[in-house]
Amino acid sequence: MMEFTTVINERRSAKDFEPNVPISTEQLEVMVEEAQLAPTAFNLQHAKYVIVRDEAVKQELKEVSLMQEKITNASAVIIITGDAQAYDNVAEIYAHTLTGDVLTMKEEVIRDFYVPRGESFAREEAIRNGSLVAMQFMLVAKSYGWDTCPMIGFDKIEVRRILDIPANEEIVMMITLGKAVPMDEYPRGYRKPAQEVIRYK
């Protein structure tokens, strides 16, 4: 595995992928488990993953994603969603570490935080927390030698239909994963230096 500084310097959004490069279920599950270590509000772990390797399904996704070739060339396409009702799963999450009145109190505290703020807030939270996981997943993938590209150029309604994504899950991002074609002709884009993006108070 790479050193962390190497990972963040070498991770780039792949323009396209070498076709016909398989990735195993075991490798994907290792990467997901490491991505799951990303922070989430109240440890609710909002993120869920739909991992597509089936060629016919990838073709369907391509057709509702501006016909981007990287989707069918990718080893896998990962749709990360965020569960807007994650706060209903407090007992499932905390029963591993809490019991009795303490667990009941934790459930009440978290529900009292989310419920008054309404559905819109819960959906925003699903996207925020899912985004943290998405970035971590891309870094983890790079550490194992895989390239990725985060994508939003797709029809969310059609992706939801194709993949049968439940209504309570917000589609956060599509990530294509594979072995990138050489990108020598695409120098890394300019990044602003720290002094341009920081305000000290």
Coordinates of N, CA and C in Angstrom, one line a residue:
M1 N 0.8 -1.2 0.0 CA 0.0 0.0 0.0 C 0.9 1.3 0.0
M2 N 0.3 2.3 -0.5 CA 1.1 3.6 -0.6 C 1.1 4.4 0.7
E3 N 2.1 5.2 0.8 CA 2.1 6.2 1.9 C 1.0 7.2 1.6
F4 N 0.4 7.8 2.7 CA -0.7 8.6 2.6 C -0.4 9.8 1.7
T5 N 0.7 10.5 1.9 CA 1.1 11.6 1.0 C 1.1 11.3 -0.4
T6 N 1.6 10.1 -0.7 CA 1.6 9.6 -2.1 C 0.2 9.4 -2.6
V7 N -0.7 8.8 -1.8 CA -2.1 8.6 -2.2 C -2.7 9.9 -2.6
I8 N -2.6 11.0 -1.7 CA -3.3 12.2 -2.0 C -2.7 13.0 -3.2
N9 N -1.4 12.8 -3.4 CA -0.8 13.4 -4.6 C -1.0 12.7 -5.9
E10 N -1.2 11.4 -5.8 CA -1.4 10.6 -7.1 C -2.8 10.3 -7.4
R11 N -3.7 10.5 -6.4 CA -5.2 10.3 -6.7 C -5.6 11.4 -7.7
R12 N -6.2 11.0 -8.8 CA -6.7 11.9 -9.8 C -8.0 11.4 -10.3
S13 N -8.9 12.2 -10.9 CA -10.1 11.7 -11.5 C -9.8 11.2 -12.9
A14 N -10.0 9.9 -13.0 CA -9.6 9.2 -14.2 C -10.5 9.6 -15.4
K15 N -9.9 9.9 -16.5 CA -10.6 10.3 -17.7 C -11.3 9.1 -18.3
D16 N -10.7 7.9 -18.2 CA -11.3 6.6 -18.7 C -10.5 5.5 -18.1
F17 N -11.0 4.3 -18.3 CA -10.3 3.1 -17.7 C -10.0 2.1 -18.8
E18 N -9.0 1.3 -18.5 CA -8.7 0.1 -19.3 C -9.9 -0.9 -19.2
P19 N -10.4 -1.3 -20.3 CA -11.6 -2.2 -20.3 C -11.1 -3.6 -19.9
N20 N -12.1 -4.4 -19.4 CA -11.9 -5.8 -19.1 C -10.9 -6.1 -18.0
V21 N -10.9 -5.2 -17.0 CA -10.0 -5.4 -15.8 C -10.9 -5.7 -14.6
P22 N -10.9 -7.0 -14.2 CA -11.9 -7.4 -13.1 C -11.4 -6.9 -11.8
I23 N -12.3 -6.8 -10.8 CA -12.0 -6.5 -9.5 C -12.8 -7.5 -8.6
S24 N -12.2 -8.1 -7.6 CA -12.9 -9.1 -6.9 C -13.8 -8.5 -5.8
T25 N -14.8 -9.4 -5.4 CA -15.7 -9.0 -4.4 C -14.9 -8.8 -3.1
E26 N -13.9 -9.6 -2.8 CA -13.1 -9.5 -1.6 C -12.4 -8.1 -1.5
Q27 N -11.8 -7.7 -2.7 CA -11.2 -6.4 -2.7 C -12.1 -5.2 -2.5
L28 N -13.3 -5.3 -3.1 CA -14.3 -4.3 -2.9 C -14.8 -4.2 -1.5
E29 N -15.0 -5.3 -0.9 CA -15.5 -5.3 0.5 C -14.4 -4.8 1.5
V30 N -13.2 -5.1 1.2 CA -12.1 -4.5 2.1 C -12.1 -3.0 1.9
M31 N -12.2 -2.5 0.7 CA -12.2 -1.0 0.5 C -13.5 -0.4 1.1
V32 N -14.6 -1.0 1.0 CA -15.8 -0.4 1.7 C -15.7 -0.4 3.2
E33 N -15.1 -1.5 3.8 CA -14.9 -1.5 5.2 C -14.0 -0.4 5.7
E34 N -13.0 -0.1 4.9 CA -12.1 1.0 5.3 C -12.7 2.4 5.1
A35 N -13.5 2.5 4.0 CA -14.2 3.7 3.8 C -15.2 4.0 4.9
Q36 N -15.8 2.9 5.5 CA -16.8 3.1 6.5 C -16.2 3.7 7.8
L37 N -14.9 3.8 7.9 CA -14.2 4.4 9.0 C -14.3 5.9 9.0
A38 N -14.8 6.5 7.9 CA -15.0 7.9 7.8 C -15.9 8.4 8.9
P39 N -15.8 9.7 9.3 CA -16.7 10.2 10.3 C -18.1 10.3 9.8
T40 N -19.1 10.0 10.7 CA -20.5 10.3 10.3 C -21.2 10.8 11.6
A41 N -22.2 11.7 11.4 CA -22.9 12.3 12.5 C -23.5 11.2 13.4
F42 N -23.2 11.3 14.7 CA -23.7 10.4 15.7 C -23.3 8.9 15.4
N43 N -22.3 8.8 14.5 CA -21.9 7.4 14.1 C -23.1 6.7 13.4
L44 N -24.0 7.4 12.7 CA -25.2 6.7 12.2 C -24.8 6.0 10.9
Q45 N -23.7 6.3 10.3 CA -23.2 5.5 9.1 C -24.3 5.5 8.0
H46 N -24.6 6.7 7.6 CA -25.7 6.9 6.6 C -25.4 6.2 5.2
A47 N -24.1 6.0 4.9 CA -23.8 5.6 3.5 C -24.1 4.2 3.3
K48 N -24.6 4.0 2.0 CA -24.8 2.6 1.5 C -24.3 2.6 0.1
Y49 N -24.0 1.4 -0.4 CA -23.3 1.3 -1.7 C -24.1 0.3 -2.6
V50 N -24.2 0.7 -3.8 CA -24.7 -0.2 -4.9 C -23.5 -0.4 -5.8
I51 N -23.0 -1.6 -5.9 CA -21.8 -1.8 -6.7 C -22.2 -2.6 -7.9
V52 N -21.9 -2.0 -9.1 CA -22.3 -2.6 -10.3 C -21.1 -3.1 -11.1
R53 N -21.1 -4.4 -11.4 CA -20.1 -5.0 -12.3 C -20.7 -5.7 -13.5
D54 N -22.0 -5.9 -13.4 CA -22.7 -6.6 -14.5 C -22.7 -5.6 -15.8
E55 N -22.2 -6.2 -16.9 CA -22.0 -5.4 -18.1 C -23.3 -4.8 -18.6
A56 N -24.4 -5.5 -18.5 CA -25.7 -5.0 -19.0 C -26.2 -3.9 -18.2
V57 N -26.0 -4.0 -16.9 CA -26.4 -2.9 -16.0 C -25.5 -1.7 -16.2
K58 N -24.2 -1.9 -16.4 CA -23.3 -0.7 -16.7 C -23.8 0.0 -18.0
Q59 N -24.2 -0.8 -18.9 CA -24.6 -0.2 -20.2 C -25.9 0.6 -20.0
E60 N -26.8 0.1 -19.1 CA -28.0 0.9 -18.8 C -27.6 2.2 -18.1
L61 N -26.7 2.1 -17.2 CA -26.2 3.4 -16.5 C -25.6 4.3 -17.5
K62 N -24.8 3.8 -18.4 CA -24.1 4.7 -19.4 C -25.2 5.5 -20.2
E63 N -26.3 4.8 -20.5 CA -27.3 5.4 -21.4 C -28.0 6.6 -20.6
V64 N -28.0 6.6 -19.3 CA -28.6 7.7 -18.6 C -27.6 8.6 -17.9
S65 N -26.3 8.5 -18.4 CA -25.2 9.2 -17.8 C -24.4 9.9 -19.0
L66 N -25.1 10.5 -19.9 CA -24.5 11.3 -21.0 C -23.6 10.4 -21.8
M67 N -23.8 9.1 -21.9 CA -23.1 8.2 -22.7 C -21.6 8.2 -22.4
Q68 N -21.2 8.3 -21.2 CA -19.8 8.4 -20.8 C -19.2 7.0 -20.8
E69 N -18.2 6.9 -21.7 CA -17.6 5.6 -21.9 C -16.9 5.0 -20.7
K70 N -16.5 5.8 -19.8 CA -15.8 5.3 -18.6 C -16.7 4.4 -17.7
I71 N -18.0 4.5 -17.9 CA -18.9 3.7 -17.1 C -18.8 2.3 -17.5
T72 N -18.8 2.0 -18.8 CA -18.8 0.6 -19.3 C -17.4 0.1 -19.3
N73 N -16.4 0.9 -19.3 CA -15.0 0.5 -19.3 C -14.5 0.2 -17.8
A74 N -15.2 0.8 -16.9 CA -14.8 0.7 -15.5 C -14.9 -0.8 -15.0
S75 N -14.0 -1.1 -14.0 CA -14.1 -2.4 -13.4 C -15.4 -2.5 -12.6
A76 N -15.8 -1.4 -12.0 CA -17.0 -1.4 -11.1 C -17.5 0.1 -11.1
V77 N -18.8 0.2 -11.0 CA -19.4 1.5 -10.8 C -20.1 1.4 -9.4
I78 N -19.7 2.4 -8.6 CA -20.2 2.4 -7.2 C -21.2 3.6 -7.1
I79 N -22.4 3.4 -6.7 CA -23.3 4.4 -6.4 C -23.4 4.5 -4.9
I80 N -23.0 5.6 -4.3 CA -23.0 5.8 -2.9 C -24.3 6.6 -2.6
T81 N -25.1 6.1 -1.7 CA -26.3 6.8 -1.3 C -26.2 7.1 0.2
G82 N -27.0 8.0 0.7 CA -27.1 8.3 2.1 C -28.5 8.1 2.6
D83 N -28.7 7.4 3.7 CA -30.0 7.1 4.2 C -30.5 8.3 5.0
A84 N -31.6 8.9 4.6 CA -32.2 10.0 5.2 C -32.9 9.6 6.5
Q85 N -33.1 8.3 6.7 CA -33.7 7.8 7.9 C -32.8 7.1 8.8
A86 N -31.5 7.4 8.7 CA -30.5 6.7 9.4 C -30.7 6.8 10.9
Y87 N -31.3 7.9 11.4 CA -31.5 8.0 12.8 C -32.5 7.0 13.4
D88 N -33.2 6.3 12.5 CA -34.1 5.2 13.0 C -33.3 4.0 13.3
N89 N -32.0 3.9 13.0 CA -31.2 2.7 13.2 C -30.3 2.9 14.4
V90 N -30.6 3.8 15.4 CA -29.7 4.0 16.5 C -29.5 2.7 17.3
A91 N -30.6 2.0 17.6 CA -30.5 0.8 18.4 C -29.6 -0.2 17.7
E92 N -29.7 -0.3 16.4 CA -28.9 -1.3 15.7 C -27.4 -1.0 15.8
I93 N -27.1 0.3 15.8 CA -25.7 0.8 15.8 C -25.1 0.7 17.2
Y94 N -25.9 1.2 18.2 CA -25.4 1.4 19.5 C -25.6 0.2 20.4
A95 N -26.4 -0.8 20.0 CA -26.6 -2.0 20.8 C -25.3 -2.8 21.0
H96 N -24.3 -2.5 20.2 CA -23.0 -3.1 20.3 C -22.2 -2.6 21.5
T97 N -22.5 -1.4 21.9 CA -21.7 -0.8 23.0 C -22.6 -0.3 24.2
L98 N -23.9 -0.1 24.0 CA -24.7 0.4 25.0 C -25.9 -0.6 25.3
T99 N -26.4 -0.5 26.5 CA -27.6 -1.3 26.9 C -28.5 -0.5 27.8
G100 N -29.7 -1.0 27.9 CA -30.7 -0.5 28.9 C -31.0 1.0 28.8
D101 N -31.1 1.7 29.9 CA -31.5 3.1 29.9 C -30.5 4.0 29.1
V102 N -29.3 3.6 29.1 CA -28.3 4.4 28.4 C -28.6 4.3 26.9
L103 N -28.9 3.2 26.4 CA -29.2 3.0 25.0 C -30.5 3.8 24.7
T104 N -31.5 3.7 25.5 CA -32.8 4.4 25.3 C -32.5 5.9 25.3
M105 N -31.7 6.4 26.2 CA -31.4 7.8 26.2 C -30.7 8.3 24.9
K106 N -29.8 7.4 24.4 CA -29.1 7.8 23.2 C -30.1 7.9 22.0
E107 N -31.0 6.9 22.0 CA -32.0 7.0 20.9 C -32.8 8.2 21.0
E108 N -33.2 8.6 22.2 CA -34.0 9.8 22.4 C -33.3 11.1 22.0
V109 N -32.0 11.2 22.4 CA -31.2 12.3 22.0 C -31.1 12.5 20.5
I110 N -30.8 11.4 19.8 CA -30.6 11.5 18.4 C -31.9 11.8 17.7
R111 N -33.0 11.1 18.1 CA -34.3 11.4 17.4 C -34.7 12.9 17.7
D112 N -34.4 13.4 18.9 CA -34.8 14.7 19.2 C -33.9 15.8 18.5
F113 N -32.8 15.3 18.0 CA -32.0 16.2 17.2 C -32.5 16.2 15.7
Y114 N -32.9 15.1 15.2 CA -33.3 15.0 13.8 C -34.7 15.3 13.5
V115 N -35.6 14.8 14.3 CA -37.1 14.9 13.9 C -37.6 16.3 13.9
P116 N -37.2 17.2 14.8 CA -37.7 18.6 14.7 C -37.2 19.3 13.5
R117 N -36.1 18.9 13.0 CA -35.4 19.6 11.9 C -36.0 19.2 10.6
G118 N -36.8 18.2 10.5 CA -37.5 17.9 9.4 C -36.8 17.0 8.3
E119 N -37.6 16.7 7.3 CA -37.1 15.8 6.2 C -36.0 16.4 5.4
S120 N -36.1 17.7 5.1 CA -35.1 18.4 4.3 C -33.7 18.3 5.0
F121 N -33.7 18.6 6.3 CA -32.4 18.5 7.0 C -31.9 17.1 7.0
A122 N -32.7 16.1 7.2 CA -32.3 14.7 7.2 C -31.7 14.3 5.8
R123 N -32.3 14.8 4.8 CA -31.7 14.5 3.4 C -30.4 15.2 3.2
E124 N -30.3 16.5 3.7 CA -29.0 17.2 3.6 C -27.9 16.4 4.4
E125 N -28.3 15.9 5.6 CA -27.4 15.1 6.4 C -26.9 13.9 5.7
A126 N -27.9 13.2 5.0 CA -27.5 12.0 4.2 C -26.5 12.3 3.2
I127 N -26.6 13.4 2.5 CA -25.7 13.8 1.5 C -24.3 14.2 2.1
R128 N -24.3 15.0 3.1 CA -23.1 15.4 3.8 C -22.3 14.2 4.2
N129 N -23.0 13.3 5.0 CA -22.3 12.1 5.5 C -21.9 11.1 4.4
G130 N -22.7 11.0 3.4 CA -22.3 10.1 2.3 C -21.1 10.6 1.5
S131 N -21.0 12.0 1.5 CA -19.9 12.6 0.8 C -18.6 12.3 1.5
L132 N -18.6 12.4 2.8 CA -17.4 12.0 3.6 C -16.9 10.6 3.2
V133 N -17.8 9.7 3.2 CA -17.5 8.3 2.9 C -17.0 8.2 1.4
A134 N -17.6 8.9 0.5 CA -17.2 8.8 -0.9 C -15.8 9.3 -1.1
M135 N -15.4 10.4 -0.4 CA -14.0 10.8 -0.6 C -13.1 9.8 0.0
Q136 N -13.4 9.2 1.2 CA -12.6 8.3 1.8 C -12.4 7.0 0.9
F137 N -13.6 6.6 0.3 CA -13.5 5.4 -0.5 C -12.5 5.7 -1.7
M138 N -12.5 6.8 -2.3 CA -11.6 7.1 -3.4 C -10.1 7.1 -2.9
L139 N -9.9 7.6 -1.7 CA -8.5 7.5 -1.2 C -8.1 6.1 -0.9
V140 N -9.0 5.3 -0.3 CA -8.7 3.9 0.0 C -8.4 3.2 -1.3
A141 N -9.3 3.4 -2.3 CA -9.1 2.7 -3.6 C -7.7 3.0 -4.2
K142 N -7.3 4.3 -4.1 CA -6.0 4.7 -4.6 C -4.9 4.0 -3.9
S143 N -5.1 3.8 -2.6 CA -4.0 3.2 -1.8 C -3.8 1.7 -2.2
Y144 N -4.8 1.1 -2.8 CA -4.7 -0.3 -3.2 C -4.4 -0.3 -4.7
G145 N -4.1 0.8 -5.3 CA -3.7 0.8 -6.7 C -4.8 1.0 -7.7
W146 N -6.0 1.3 -7.3 CA -7.2 1.5 -8.2 C -7.4 3.0 -8.4
D147 N -7.9 3.3 -9.6 CA -8.2 4.7 -9.9 C -9.7 4.9 -9.9
T148 N -10.1 6.2 -9.7 CA -11.5 6.4 -9.6 C -11.9 7.8 -10.2
C149 N -13.2 8.0 -10.4 CA -13.7 9.3 -10.9 C -15.0 9.5 -10.3
P150 N -15.1 10.6 -9.5 CA -16.5 11.0 -8.9 C -17.3 11.6 -10.0
M151 N -18.6 11.2 -10.1 CA -19.4 11.7 -11.2 C -20.8 12.1 -10.7
I152 N -21.3 13.2 -11.3 CA -22.6 13.7 -11.0 C -23.4 13.8 -12.3
G153 N -22.8 13.5 -13.5 CA -23.4 13.7 -14.8 C -24.3 12.6 -15.1
F154 N -25.4 12.4 -14.4 CA -26.3 11.3 -14.7 C -27.8 11.7 -14.3
D155 N -28.7 11.0 -14.8 CA -30.1 11.3 -14.5 C -30.5 10.5 -13.2
K156 N -30.6 11.2 -12.1 CA -30.8 10.6 -10.8 C -32.1 9.7 -10.8
I157 N -33.1 10.2 -11.4 CA -34.4 9.5 -11.4 C -34.2 8.1 -12.1
E158 N -33.5 8.1 -13.3 CA -33.3 6.9 -14.0 C -32.4 5.9 -13.3
V159 N -31.3 6.5 -12.7 CA -30.4 5.7 -11.9 C -31.1 5.0 -10.7
R160 N -32.0 5.8 -10.1 CA -32.8 5.2 -9.0 C -33.7 4.1 -9.5
R161 N -34.3 4.3 -10.7 CA -35.1 3.2 -11.2 C -34.3 2.0 -11.6
I162 N -33.2 2.2 -12.3 CA -32.4 1.0 -12.8 C -31.9 0.2 -11.6
L163 N -31.5 0.9 -10.5 CA -30.9 0.2 -9.4 C -31.8 -0.1 -8.3
D164 N -33.1 0.3 -8.4 CA -34.1 0.1 -7.4 C -33.7 0.6 -6.1
I165 N -33.3 1.9 -6.1 CA -32.8 2.5 -4.9 C -34.0 3.1 -4.1
P166 N -34.1 2.7 -2.8 CA -35.3 3.1 -2.0 C -35.4 4.6 -1.9
A167 N -36.6 5.1 -1.7 CA -36.9 6.5 -1.7 C -36.2 7.2 -0.5
N168 N -36.0 6.5 0.6 CA -35.3 7.2 1.7 C -33.8 7.4 1.5
E169 N -33.3 6.8 0.5 CA -31.8 7.0 0.2 C -31.6 8.0 -0.8
E170 N -30.8 9.1 -0.4 CA -30.4 10.1 -1.4 C -29.2 9.6 -2.2
I171 N -29.2 9.8 -3.5 CA -28.1 9.5 -4.3 C -27.0 10.5 -4.1
V172 N -25.9 10.2 -3.6 CA -24.8 11.1 -3.3 C -23.9 11.3 -4.4
M173 N -23.5 10.2 -5.0 CA -22.4 10.3 -6.0 C -22.3 8.9 -6.8
M174 N -21.9 9.0 -8.0 CA -21.5 7.8 -8.8 C -19.9 7.9 -8.8
I175 N -19.3 6.7 -8.5 CA -17.9 6.6 -8.6 C -17.5 5.5 -9.5
T176 N -16.8 5.8 -10.6 CA -16.3 4.8 -11.5 C -14.9 4.4 -11.0
L177 N -14.6 3.1 -11.0 CA -13.4 2.5 -10.5 C -12.7 1.6 -11.4
G178 N -11.4 1.6 -11.6 CA -10.7 0.7 -12.4 C -9.3 1.1 -12.5
K179 N -8.7 0.7 -13.6 CA -7.3 1.0 -13.9 C -7.3 2.1 -15.0
A180 N -6.9 3.3 -14.6 CA -7.0 4.5 -15.5 C -6.1 4.3 -16.8
V181 N -6.6 4.8 -17.9 CA -5.8 4.8 -19.1 C -4.7 5.9 -18.8
P182 N -3.5 5.9 -19.5 CA -2.5 6.9 -19.2 C -3.0 8.3 -19.4
M183 N -2.6 9.1 -18.4 CA -3.1 10.5 -18.4 C -2.0 11.5 -18.6
D184 N -0.9 11.1 -19.3 CA 0.2 12.0 -19.4 C -0.1 13.3 -20.1
E185 N -1.1 13.2 -21.0 CA -1.5 14.4 -21.8 C -2.4 15.3 -21.0
Y186 N -2.8 14.9 -19.8 CA -3.7 15.7 -18.9 C -2.9 16.1 -17.6
P187 N -2.2 17.2 -17.7 CA -1.5 17.6 -16.4 C -2.5 18.0 -15.3
R188 N -2.1 17.7 -14.1 CA -3.0 18.1 -13.0 C -3.4 19.5 -13.0
G189 N -4.7 19.8 -12.8 CA -5.2 21.1 -12.8 C -4.6 22.0 -11.7
Y190 N -4.6 23.3 -11.9 CA -4.0 24.2 -11.0 C -4.8 24.1 -9.6
R191 N -4.1 24.1 -8.6 CA -4.7 24.2 -7.2 C -4.2 25.5 -6.5
K192 N -5.2 26.2 -6.0 CA -4.8 27.4 -5.3 C -3.9 27.1 -4.1
P193 N -3.0 28.0 -3.8 CA -2.1 27.8 -2.6 C -2.9 28.1 -1.3
A194 N -2.4 27.6 -0.2 CA -3.1 27.8 1.0 C -3.4 29.2 1.4
Q195 N -2.5 30.1 1.0 CA -2.7 31.5 1.4 C -3.9 32.2 0.7
E196 N -4.3 31.6 -0.4 CA -5.5 32.1 -1.2 C -6.8 31.6 -0.7
V197 N -6.8 30.6 0.1 CA -8.1 30.0 0.5 C -8.3 30.0 2.0
I198 N -7.4 30.6 2.8 CA -7.5 30.7 4.2 C -7.8 32.1 4.7
R199 N -8.7 32.2 5.6 CA -8.9 33.5 6.4 C -8.6 33.2 7.8
Y200 N -7.7 33.9 8.4 CA -7.4 33.7 9.9 C -8.1 34.8 10.6
K201 N -8.7 34.4 11.8 CA -9.4 35.4 12.6 C -8.8 35.4 14.0

